[in-house]
Short mmCIF file of C-alpha atoms in Angstrom, two decimals:
data_model
loop_
_atom_site.label_atom_id
_atom_site.label_comp_id
_atom_site.label_asym_id
_atom_site.label_seq_id
_atom_site.Cartn_x
_atom_site.Cartn_y
_atom_site.Cartn_z
CA MET L 1376 -140.00 74.76 3.93
CA LEU L 1377 -142.56 74.34 1.63
CA ALA L 1378 -145.21 72.72 4.55
CA TYR L 1379 -144.28 75.82 6.71
CA GLY L 1380 -145.23 78.18 3.81
CA LEU L 1381 -148.47 76.29 3.37
CA LEU L 1382 -149.29 75.79 6.56
CA ALA L 1383 -148.86 79.66 7.22
CA LEU L 1384 -150.53 80.58 3.99
CA GLY L 1385 -153.65 78.15 5.16
CA LEU L 1386 -154.09 79.78 9.04
CA SER L 1387 -153.81 83.24 7.72
CA SER L 1388 -156.13 82.64 4.70
CA VAL L 1389 -158.52 81.02 7.44
CA LEU L 1390 -158.20 84.05 9.64
CA ALA L 1391 -158.42 86.07 7.04
CA LEU L 1392 -162.02 84.79 5.58
CA VAL L 1393 -163.03 84.57 9.12
CA THR L 1394 -162.38 88.38 9.92
CA TRP L 1395 -163.45 89.34 6.81
CA SER L 1396 -166.87 87.90 7.29
CA VAL L 1397 -167.43 88.91 10.65
CA VAL L 1398 -166.31 92.60 10.13
CA SER L 1399 -167.97 93.07 6.11
CA ASP L 1400 -171.41 91.72 8.12
CA HIS L 1401 -170.94 94.05 11.08
CA LEU L 1402 -170.19 97.25 9.01
CA THR L 1403 -172.93 96.76 6.54
CA GLU L 1404 -175.47 95.71 9.38
CA GLN L 1405 -174.28 98.82 11.29
CA ARG L 1406 -174.50 100.71 7.82
CA GLN L 1407 -178.23 99.28 7.14
CA SER L 1408 -179.41 100.19 11.06
CA SER L 1409 -178.16 103.62 10.79
CA ALA L 1410 -179.70 104.61 7.16
CA MET L 1411 -183.11 102.93 8.50
CA ALA L 1412 -182.71 105.07 12.02
CA ALA L 1413 -181.74 108.10 9.50
CA THR L 1414 -184.60 107.43 7.56
CA ALA L 1415 -187.32 107.04 9.90
CA ASP L 1416 -186.16 110.20 11.40
CA ASN L 1417 -186.56 112.09 8.55
CA ALA L 1418 -189.89 110.52 7.58
CA ALA L 1419 -191.01 111.82 11.29
CA ALA L 1420 -189.80 115.32 10.65
CA PHE L 1421 -191.48 115.43 7.04
CA ARG L 1422 -195.00 114.41 8.85
CA TYR L 1423 -194.34 116.62 11.88
CA GLY L 1424 -193.66 119.71 9.35
CA LEU L 1425 -196.01 118.99 7.25
CA PHE L 1426 -199.38 118.35 9.75
CA GLY L 1427 -197.80 119.81 13.07
CA ALA L 1428 -198.47 117.97 16.67
CA PRO L 1429 -201.09 115.52 16.77
CA LYS L 1430 -204.08 117.23 18.40
CA PRO L 1431 -204.88 116.35 21.95
CA CYS L 1432 -207.18 113.53 22.51
CA ARG L 1433 -210.27 114.15 24.78
CA LEU L 1434 -212.77 111.51 25.51
CA GLN L 1435 -215.68 113.71 23.55
CA ASP L 1436 -214.03 114.43 20.55
CA GLU L 1437 -212.03 110.98 20.09
CA ALA L 1438 -212.78 111.31 16.24
CA GLU L 1439 -210.63 114.18 15.73
CA CYS L 1440 -207.81 112.46 17.92
CA GLY L 1441 -204.62 112.13 15.87
CA SER L 1442 -205.58 113.48 12.78
CA PRO L 1443 -204.49 116.65 11.95
CA ALA L 1444 -205.05 118.47 8.83
CA PRO L 1445 -202.38 119.35 6.32
CA ARG L 1446 -200.48 122.55 6.87
CA SER L 1447 -201.55 124.77 4.03
CA ASP L 1448 -198.42 127.18 4.61
CA ILE L 1449 -195.74 125.10 3.52
CA THR L 1450 -195.43 122.70 0.39
CA ILE L 1451 -194.02 119.42 0.21
CA VAL L 1452 -191.02 120.19 -1.75
CA GLU L 1453 -190.02 122.70 0.83
CA LEU L 1454 -190.48 120.35 3.75
CA LEU L 1455 -188.13 118.01 1.99
CA SER L 1456 -185.23 120.69 1.54
CA SER L 1457 -185.69 121.47 5.03
CA LEU L 1458 -185.42 118.25 6.40
CA PRO L 1459 -182.14 117.73 8.87
CA SER L 1460 -179.11 117.09 7.01
CA THR L 1461 -177.81 113.76 6.75
CA ASP L 1462 -175.92 111.55 4.16
CA ALA L 1463 -178.67 110.63 1.91
CA ALA L 1464 -178.39 111.46 -1.59
CA ALA L 1465 -181.87 111.91 -2.15
CA SER L 1466 -185.41 112.09 -0.53
CA MET L 1467 -188.87 110.87 -2.37
CA VAL L 1468 -192.21 110.81 -0.60
CA TYR L 1469 -195.23 109.20 -1.84
CA TYR L 1470 -198.30 111.06 -0.57
CA ASP L 1471 -201.41 111.74 -1.32
CA HIS L 1472 -200.91 109.28 -4.47
CA GLN L 1473 -198.11 111.52 -5.79
CA TRP L 1474 -194.36 111.30 -6.13
CA TYR L 1475 -192.27 114.11 -4.57
CA SER L 1476 -188.82 114.69 -4.66
CA LEU L 1477 -185.86 116.92 -4.90
CA THR L 1478 -182.91 115.06 -6.45
CA GLY L 1479 -183.97 111.26 -6.83
CA ARG L 1480 -186.10 109.24 -9.02
CA PRO L 1481 -188.61 107.17 -7.91
CA SER L 1482 -188.51 105.44 -11.28
CA ASP L 1483 -185.26 104.04 -10.05
CA LEU L 1484 -186.95 102.51 -6.83
CA PRO L 1485 -187.22 99.02 -7.33
CA ALA L 1486 -191.15 97.85 -7.60
CA ASP L 1487 -191.15 95.36 -4.89
CA LEU L 1488 -189.37 97.93 -2.44
CA ILE L 1489 -192.03 100.05 -3.04
CA GLU L 1490 -195.00 97.67 -2.62
CA THR L 1491 -193.33 96.39 0.50
CA VAL L 1492 -193.24 99.96 1.72
CA ARG L 1493 -196.78 101.09 0.78
CA ASN L 1494 -198.24 97.69 2.70
CA GLY L 1495 -196.85 99.29 5.74
CA ASP L 1496 -193.65 97.50 6.50
CA PRO L 1497 -189.96 99.25 6.62
CA ALA L 1498 -187.27 98.08 3.79
CA HIS L 1499 -184.08 98.51 2.31
CA ARG L 1500 -182.57 97.06 -0.81
CA ARG L 1501 -179.04 97.78 -2.39
CA ILE L 1502 -178.98 99.09 -6.11
CA THR L 1503 -177.03 100.71 -8.50
CA VAL L 1504 -178.18 104.70 -9.72
CA GLY L 1505 -175.80 106.29 -12.10
CA GLY L 1506 -173.12 103.83 -12.06
CA GLN L 1507 -172.94 104.19 -7.80
CA GLN L 1508 -173.96 101.56 -5.28
CA VAL L 1509 -176.63 102.97 -3.00
CA LEU L 1510 -178.57 101.72 0.01
CA ALA L 1511 -182.45 102.42 -1.03
CA VAL L 1512 -184.63 102.60 2.41
CA GLY L 1513 -188.16 102.85 2.40
CA VAL L 1514 -190.11 103.33 6.15
CA PRO L 1515 -194.07 103.82 5.82
CA MET L 1516 -195.89 106.92 7.44
CA SER L 1517 -198.80 106.94 9.55
CA GLY L 1518 -201.10 107.63 6.69
CA PRO L 1519 -202.54 104.78 4.41
CA ASP L 1520 -200.82 104.15 1.51
CA GLU L 1521 -197.48 106.78 2.54
CA ALA L 1522 -194.47 106.02 1.94
CA PHE L 1523 -190.78 107.77 2.70
CA PHE L 1524 -187.85 106.84 0.53
CA GLU L 1525 -184.23 107.85 1.03
CA TRP L 1526 -181.17 107.08 -1.24
CA HIS L 1527 -177.96 106.50 1.27
CA PRO L 1528 -174.61 106.24 -0.93
CA LEU L 1529 -172.28 103.02 -0.10
CA ALA L 1530 -168.89 104.88 -1.33
CA SER L 1531 -167.66 104.72 1.99
CA LEU L 1532 -168.59 101.54 3.49
CA ASP L 1533 -166.97 99.85 -0.31
CA LYS L 1534 -163.98 101.59 0.20
CA THR L 1535 -163.97 100.44 3.79
CA LEU L 1536 -164.14 96.81 2.94
CA ARG L 1537 -161.83 97.39 -0.10
CA THR L 1538 -159.05 98.54 2.37
CA LEU L 1539 -159.81 95.73 4.57
CA LYS L 1540 -160.05 92.92 1.79
CA ILE L 1541 -156.57 94.34 0.45
CA THR L 1542 -155.22 94.29 4.31
CA LEU L 1543 -156.19 91.00 4.84
CA ILE L 1544 -154.81 89.45 1.59
CA GLY L 1545 -151.43 91.35 2.49
CA ALA L 1546 -151.48 89.65 5.83
CA ALA L 1547 -152.14 86.64 4.28
CA VAL L 1548 -149.27 86.84 2.04
CA VAL L 1549 -146.97 88.07 4.72
CA ALA L 1550 -147.68 85.42 6.76
CA ALA L 1551 -147.02 82.98 3.73
CA LEU L 1552 -143.29 84.60 3.25
CA ILE L 1553 -142.70 84.41 7.17
CA GLY L 1554 -143.94 80.83 7.37
CA LEU L 1555 -141.35 79.94 4.28
CA ALA L 1556 -138.71 82.06 6.14
CA VAL L 1557 -139.34 80.13 9.52
CA GLY L 1558 -139.48 77.00 7.18
CA ARG L 1559 -136.21 77.70 5.87
CA LEU L 1560 -134.64 78.63 8.94
CA ALA L 1561 -135.89 75.37 10.65
CA SER L 1562 -134.85 73.03 7.60
CA THR L 1563 -131.24 74.33 7.37
CA LEU L 1564 -130.90 73.93 10.90
CA ALA L 1565 -132.24 70.33 11.13
CA LEU L 1566 -130.46 69.11 7.61
CA ARG L 1567 -127.11 71.03 8.07
CA PRO L 1568 -125.52 67.88 9.55
CA LEU L 1569 -127.05 65.83 6.38
CA ALA L 1570 -125.50 68.73 4.15
CA ALA L 1571 -122.08 68.38 6.14
CA LEU L 1572 -122.41 64.62 5.38
CA THR L 1573 -123.31 65.27 1.61
CA ARG L 1574 -120.20 67.61 1.27
CA VAL L 1575 -117.93 65.24 2.90
CA ALA L 1576 -119.31 62.04 1.13
CA ASP L 1577 -119.00 64.07 -2.29
CA ALA L 1578 -115.14 65.06 -1.35
CA VAL L 1579 -114.55 61.28 -0.65
CA ALA L 1580 -116.24 60.29 -3.88
CA ARG L 1581 -113.94 63.01 -5.70
CA GLY L 1582 -110.80 61.27 -4.26
CA GLN L 1583 -110.08 63.58 -0.94
CA LEU L 1584 -109.67 60.41 1.33
CA ASP L 1585 -109.01 62.47 4.25
CA ALA L 1586 -112.26 64.39 4.66
CA ARG L 1587 -113.82 63.83 7.88
CA LEU L 1588 -117.40 64.59 9.40
CA GLN L 1589 -117.13 67.13 12.44
CA VAL L 1590 -120.87 66.23 13.75
CA GLU L 1591 -119.95 63.09 15.88
CA ASN L 1592 -121.25 64.86 19.09
CA ASP L 1593 -124.23 65.52 17.26
CA ARG L 1594 -127.08 64.01 19.12
CA ASP L 1595 -129.18 62.82 16.26
CA LEU L 1596 -126.34 62.15 13.73
CA GLY L 1597 -123.22 61.49 16.04
CA GLY L 1598 -123.61 57.47 15.22
CA LEU L 1599 -123.91 57.86 11.85
CA ALA L 1600 -121.06 60.45 11.56
CA ARG L 1601 -118.48 57.98 13.46
CA SER L 1602 -119.71 55.15 11.04
CA PHE L 1603 -119.18 57.35 8.18
CA ASN L 1604 -115.57 58.51 9.13
CA GLN L 1605 -114.63 54.87 10.42
CA THR L 1606 -115.23 53.66 7.12
CA ALA L 1607 -113.56 56.82 5.16
CA ALA L 1608 -110.57 56.21 7.39
CA ASP L 1609 -110.52 52.58 6.35
CA LEU L 1610 -110.88 53.17 2.96
CA GLU L 1611 -107.54 55.48 3.00
CA ARG L 1612 -106.06 53.03 4.67
CA ARG L 1613 -106.97 50.61 2.08
CA VAL L 1614 -105.92 52.57 -0.78
CA ALA L 1615 -102.77 54.05 1.04
CA ALA L 1616 -101.97 50.19 1.71
CA ASP L 1617 -102.86 49.43 -2.43
CA ALA L 1618 -100.72 52.36 -3.05
CA ARG L 1619 -97.74 51.38 -1.34
CA PHE L 1620 -98.01 47.70 -2.51
CA ALA L 1621 -98.12 48.98 -6.19
CA GLY L 1622 -95.30 51.53 -5.95
CA ASP L 1623 -93.46 48.36 -4.44
CA VAL L 1624 -93.98 46.10 -7.05
CA SER L 1625 -93.64 48.50 -9.55
CA HIS L 1626 -90.29 49.55 -7.98
CA GLU L 1627 -89.22 45.80 -7.82
CA LEU L 1628 -89.94 45.19 -11.55
CA ARG L 1629 -88.03 48.11 -12.84
CA THR L 1630 -84.58 46.32 -12.25
CA PRO L 1631 -85.84 42.97 -14.26
CA LEU L 1632 -87.51 45.52 -16.93
CA MET L 1633 -84.72 47.39 -17.53
CA THR L 1634 -82.55 44.33 -17.96
CA MET L 1635 -84.96 42.70 -20.36
CA LEU L 1636 -85.51 45.60 -22.35
CA ASN L 1637 -81.80 46.45 -22.74
CA SER L 1638 -81.54 42.53 -23.67
CA MET L 1639 -84.40 43.14 -26.31
CA GLN L 1640 -82.17 45.95 -27.51
CA LEU L 1641 -79.26 44.10 -27.68
CA ILE L 1642 -81.16 41.34 -29.60
CA GLN L 1643 -83.21 43.90 -32.07
CA ASN L 1644 -79.44 45.22 -32.84
CA HIS L 1645 -78.32 41.90 -34.49
CA ARG L 1646 -81.80 41.07 -35.27
CA ALA L 1647 -80.55 40.39 -39.00
CA GLU L 1648 -78.46 37.55 -37.86
CA LEU L 1649 -81.51 35.71 -36.62
CA PRO L 1650 -82.71 32.90 -37.84
CA ALA L 1651 -86.26 33.89 -39.74
CA PRO L 1652 -88.55 31.47 -37.90
CA VAL L 1653 -87.23 33.54 -34.90
CA ARG L 1654 -87.78 37.18 -36.08
CA GLU L 1655 -91.54 37.13 -35.52
CA PRO L 1656 -91.46 35.82 -32.01
CA VAL L 1657 -88.77 38.62 -30.92
CA GLU L 1658 -91.23 41.51 -32.31
CA LEU L 1659 -94.10 40.07 -30.32
CA LEU L 1660 -91.85 39.83 -27.49
CA GLY L 1661 -90.49 43.58 -27.93
CA ASP L 1662 -94.08 44.82 -28.31
CA ASP L 1663 -95.14 43.11 -25.12
CA LEU L 1664 -92.33 44.62 -23.31
CA ASP L 1665 -92.91 47.82 -24.39
CA ARG L 1666 -96.59 47.52 -22.79
CA PHE L 1667 -95.15 46.18 -19.83
CA ARG L 1668 -92.58 49.15 -19.62
CA ARG L 1669 -95.64 51.72 -20.01
CA LEU L 1670 -98.00 49.65 -17.41
CA VAL L 1671 -94.65 49.79 -14.73
CA ILE L 1672 -94.51 53.59 -15.43
CA ASP L 1673 -98.20 54.43 -15.06
CA LEU L 1674 -98.37 52.19 -11.87
CA LEU L 1675 -95.75 54.22 -10.54
CA GLU L 1676 -97.22 57.58 -11.36
CA ILE L 1677 -100.61 55.92 -10.21
CA SER L 1678 -99.02 54.77 -6.58
CA ARG L 1679 -97.14 58.48 -6.39
CA ASP L 1680 -100.37 60.17 -6.24
CA ASP L 1681 -102.42 57.79 -4.06
CA GLY L 1682 -99.55 57.94 -1.78
CA GLY L 1683 -99.95 61.60 -0.99
CA ASP L 1684 -97.52 63.12 -3.21
CA GLN L 1685 -97.95 66.70 -3.12
CA GLY L 1686 -96.00 67.79 -6.13
CA SER L 1687 -94.83 71.18 -6.75
CA ARG L 1688 -96.46 74.17 -8.38
CA GLU L 1689 -94.48 76.56 -10.41
CA THR L 1690 -95.61 78.96 -13.18
CA VAL L 1691 -96.36 77.42 -16.58
CA ARG L 1692 -96.69 79.08 -19.74
CA ILE L 1693 -99.58 76.75 -20.47
CA ALA L 1694 -98.83 77.39 -24.90
CA ASP L 1695 -94.95 76.29 -24.77
CA LEU L 1696 -95.78 73.43 -22.57
CA VAL L 1697 -98.34 72.18 -24.87
CA ARG L 1698 -96.41 72.75 -28.23
CA ALA L 1699 -93.59 70.81 -26.43
CA ALA L 1700 -94.92 68.09 -25.10
CA ALA L 1701 -97.49 67.35 -27.81
CA ASN L 1702 -95.21 67.98 -31.06
CA ALA L 1703 -92.31 65.42 -29.06
CA THR L 1704 -95.25 62.70 -28.87
CA ALA L 1705 -96.51 63.24 -32.04
CA GLY L 1706 -93.09 63.42 -33.62
CA ARG L 1707 -94.25 66.17 -35.93
CA ASP L 1708 -95.79 69.58 -35.13
CA VAL L 1709 -99.63 68.86 -34.16
CA THR L 1710 -100.47 72.09 -31.93
CA THR L 1711 -102.03 75.07 -32.94
CA VAL L 1712 -102.68 78.02 -30.23
CA ALA L 1713 -104.80 81.01 -30.60
CA PRO L 1714 -103.14 84.38 -30.29
CA ALA L 1715 -105.44 85.04 -27.19
CA ALA L 1716 -103.99 81.97 -25.44
CA GLU L 1717 -100.24 82.47 -26.14
CA ALA L 1718 -99.88 84.54 -22.65
CA LEU L 1719 -101.68 82.54 -20.50
CA SER L 1720 -100.03 80.99 -17.54
CA LEU L 1721 -101.04 78.56 -14.53
CA GLN L 1722 -99.50 77.55 -11.42
CA ALA L 1723 -98.98 74.09 -12.22
CA ASP L 1724 -97.07 70.70 -11.68
CA LYS L 1725 -94.86 70.75 -14.97
CA ARG L 1726 -94.44 67.40 -14.90
CA ARG L 1727 -98.30 66.16 -14.18
CA LEU L 1728 -99.44 68.82 -16.81
CA GLU L 1729 -96.82 67.25 -19.62
CA ARG L 1730 -98.04 63.83 -18.70
CA VAL L 1731 -101.56 64.79 -19.39
CA ILE L 1732 -100.66 66.20 -22.98
CA ALA L 1733 -98.38 63.53 -23.52
CA ASN L 1734 -100.72 60.46 -22.40
CA LEU L 1735 -103.63 62.25 -24.39
CA VAL L 1736 -101.69 62.58 -27.69
CA GLU L 1737 -100.17 59.02 -27.46
CA ASN L 1738 -103.83 57.63 -26.74
CA ALA L 1739 -104.78 59.27 -30.13
CA GLU L 1740 -101.63 58.06 -32.00
CA ASP L 1741 -101.86 54.53 -30.75
CA HIS L 1742 -105.56 53.86 -30.34
CA ALA L 1743 -107.80 55.84 -32.55
CA GLY L 1744 -105.80 56.55 -35.79
CA GLY L 1745 -103.54 59.01 -35.25
CA CYS L 1746 -103.74 62.77 -33.68
CA LYS L 1747 -105.40 64.87 -35.90
CA GLY L 1748 -104.12 68.00 -33.97
CA VAL L 1749 -103.70 69.80 -30.90
CA GLY L 1750 -105.53 73.08 -30.01
CA VAL L 1751 -104.92 75.90 -27.52
CA GLU L 1752 -107.01 78.64 -26.70
CA ALA L 1753 -108.46 81.00 -24.32
CA GLY L 1754 -111.86 80.33 -22.51
CA GLY L 1755 -113.81 78.49 -20.17
CA LEU L 1756 -111.85 78.04 -16.66
CA GLY L 1757 -109.11 80.13 -18.24
CA VAL L 1758 -107.70 78.04 -21.04
CA VAL L 1759 -109.28 75.06 -23.12
CA ILE L 1760 -107.24 72.59 -24.54
CA THR L 1761 -108.13 69.96 -27.40
CA VAL L 1762 -106.98 66.99 -28.29
CA ASP L 1763 -108.57 65.51 -31.80
CA ASP L 1764 -108.19 61.94 -33.20
CA ALA L 1765 -108.97 60.10 -36.14
CA GLY L 1766 -110.54 57.23 -34.20
CA PRO L 1767 -114.18 56.01 -34.46
CA GLY L 1768 -114.91 58.37 -31.50
CA VAL L 1769 -116.31 56.93 -28.06
CA PRO L 1770 -119.85 55.82 -27.29
CA VAL L 1771 -121.62 57.85 -25.22
CA ASP L 1772 -122.28 55.53 -22.49
CA ASN L 1773 -118.68 55.05 -22.42
CA ARG L 1774 -117.45 58.65 -22.27
CA ASP L 1775 -117.09 58.16 -18.16
CA ARG L 1776 -115.91 54.79 -17.98
CA ILE L 1777 -112.66 55.58 -19.84
CA PHE L 1778 -111.01 58.04 -17.46
CA GLU L 1779 -111.19 54.84 -15.02
CA ARG L 1780 -108.49 52.56 -13.82
CA PHE L 1781 -107.86 50.09 -16.53
CA GLY L 1782 -111.08 51.38 -18.35
CA ARG L 1783 -111.09 50.58 -22.03
CA GLY L 1784 -113.18 51.47 -25.21
CA GLU L 1785 -114.73 49.00 -27.40
CA THR L 1786 -114.49 50.14 -30.54
CA GLY L 1787 -111.17 50.52 -32.64
CA ASN L 1788 -107.97 49.29 -31.50
CA ARG L 1789 -108.50 50.89 -28.06
CA SER L 1790 -108.67 47.43 -26.17
CA ARG L 1791 -105.22 47.02 -26.78
CA GLY L 1792 -104.49 49.82 -24.01
CA VAL L 1793 -103.55 48.96 -20.55
CA GLY L 1794 -106.45 51.20 -19.31
CA LEU L 1795 -104.42 53.64 -17.23
CA GLY L 1796 -103.25 56.67 -19.51
CA LEU L 1797 -106.63 57.94 -19.22
CA ALA L 1798 -106.95 57.58 -15.30
CA ILE L 1799 -104.04 59.42 -15.04
CA VAL L 1800 -104.75 62.18 -17.08
CA ALA L 1801 -108.63 62.63 -15.18
CA ARG L 1802 -106.18 62.74 -12.02
CA HIS L 1803 -103.91 64.92 -12.85
CA VAL L 1804 -106.46 67.36 -14.48
CA GLN L 1805 -108.57 67.11 -11.14
CA TRP L 1806 -105.06 68.18 -9.08
CA HIS L 1807 -104.30 71.17 -11.24
CA HIS L 1808 -108.85 72.21 -10.37
CA GLY L 1809 -109.88 71.64 -14.01
CA THR L 1810 -112.20 69.53 -15.97
CA ILE L 1811 -111.76 67.09 -18.82
CA GLU L 1812 -114.24 65.50 -20.99
CA VAL L 1813 -114.58 63.84 -24.39
CA THR L 1814 -117.11 64.50 -27.06
CA ASP L 1815 -117.34 63.94 -31.09
CA ARG L 1816 -114.93 65.71 -33.16
CA PRO L 1817 -116.40 67.81 -36.34
CA GLY L 1818 -115.74 65.59 -39.10
CA GLY L 1819 -115.70 62.14 -37.01
CA GLY L 1820 -113.21 61.02 -34.62
CA ALA L 1821 -113.14 62.13 -30.70
CA ARG L 1822 -112.10 65.14 -29.11
CA PHE L 1823 -110.72 65.18 -25.61
CA THR L 1824 -111.27 68.91 -24.26
CA VAL L 1825 -109.49 69.90 -21.17
CA GLU L 1826 -110.31 73.06 -19.32
CA LEU L 1827 -107.57 74.36 -16.43
CA PRO L 1828 -107.93 77.96 -14.35
CA ALA L 1829 -105.31 79.95 -16.21
CA LYS L 1830 -104.76 83.66 -16.63
CA VAL L 1831 -102.59 85.98 -18.11
CA LEU L 1832 -99.55 86.79 -15.28
#
């Protein structure tokens, strides 16, 4: 688009400059020629009015031929005022070593112009008189050291040239804008397949693995589109296979896991009967079984999402759901709801949204020094949910990685997590068309902020 615009501007500017040069020179020369012709005609009329017609020449009185005597019945000033009406602003004559004029002042004439004309050569100069541009024209008369001068205003010529200049500049600007528009249209048509590729690639990157390009028949990008669609299809099959594998493994592990958990609960109920050296290994085994249980549950959740589970949407009051899920997970009241957020509702999957709040609070309780509070207020996309913890915070370069699968923080106790809780949170928030980010909490710690498109129903 920029190239088209610059090309149009360059071509129109060159054309405008050429047009300006040719037309302005032609108009100026035409004005000078007409002024010179009018001045010469007036000089001839002045000479005729002053001396009358030349005497006819005869062989016996050649000395008197062409040398008429001045008329005595008319003055020079009267002759100047009786000249034919032209556009001249002033007429002056240098005759018999004296200046005669009606309106102009001979002192305003350039000295070199006067000298040239008195020497017998016609001449003209562009001068400024009374703040106005005029063309001073002088022509010699038949007598020695006689000259006739006139001023011709240039306002009309200057106005014409100014109008021409504005028109050419406007035409160049319009041509540049048309060039930009044509460039925009051409670039849009040329890059439309690439724009589609960008959108589909972005959709695949965001987890929409069924996105495909519809330009396989394009003459230029058909091969690329087919390769991309094949790659996306292979990736979708691979992810679906991995999800089925994770789901199958998780389901197969549930039965022995429940057996081990029940057995561990039975052992812990008789913990007092165990020998002292056995109690500590039993506690460690219980902690690992609990982590194993969480891992299996998270894997089942991940495989359910990867397997294409669309869930079910229902109207959910955000404040009530967050309050119930956060307080139950923390085992105490940690939720604060702003009055403006009490009536906000959302078409949501209740199970997924409860899991988002529970995972964030559980992450704060287990890996970040405890949950400092959960806030719900109106704003952002509709409702803003914040979960604050008392940990050391999340370094800036880790704030994206912690939402990846098996991504863990590198400070405090975060390394004890299995790394799936926050990944599940990110997937569920995205499923609700929301956003999540982590920042620093005022006073220390981390703040997880979830924005969801809620409104008053």
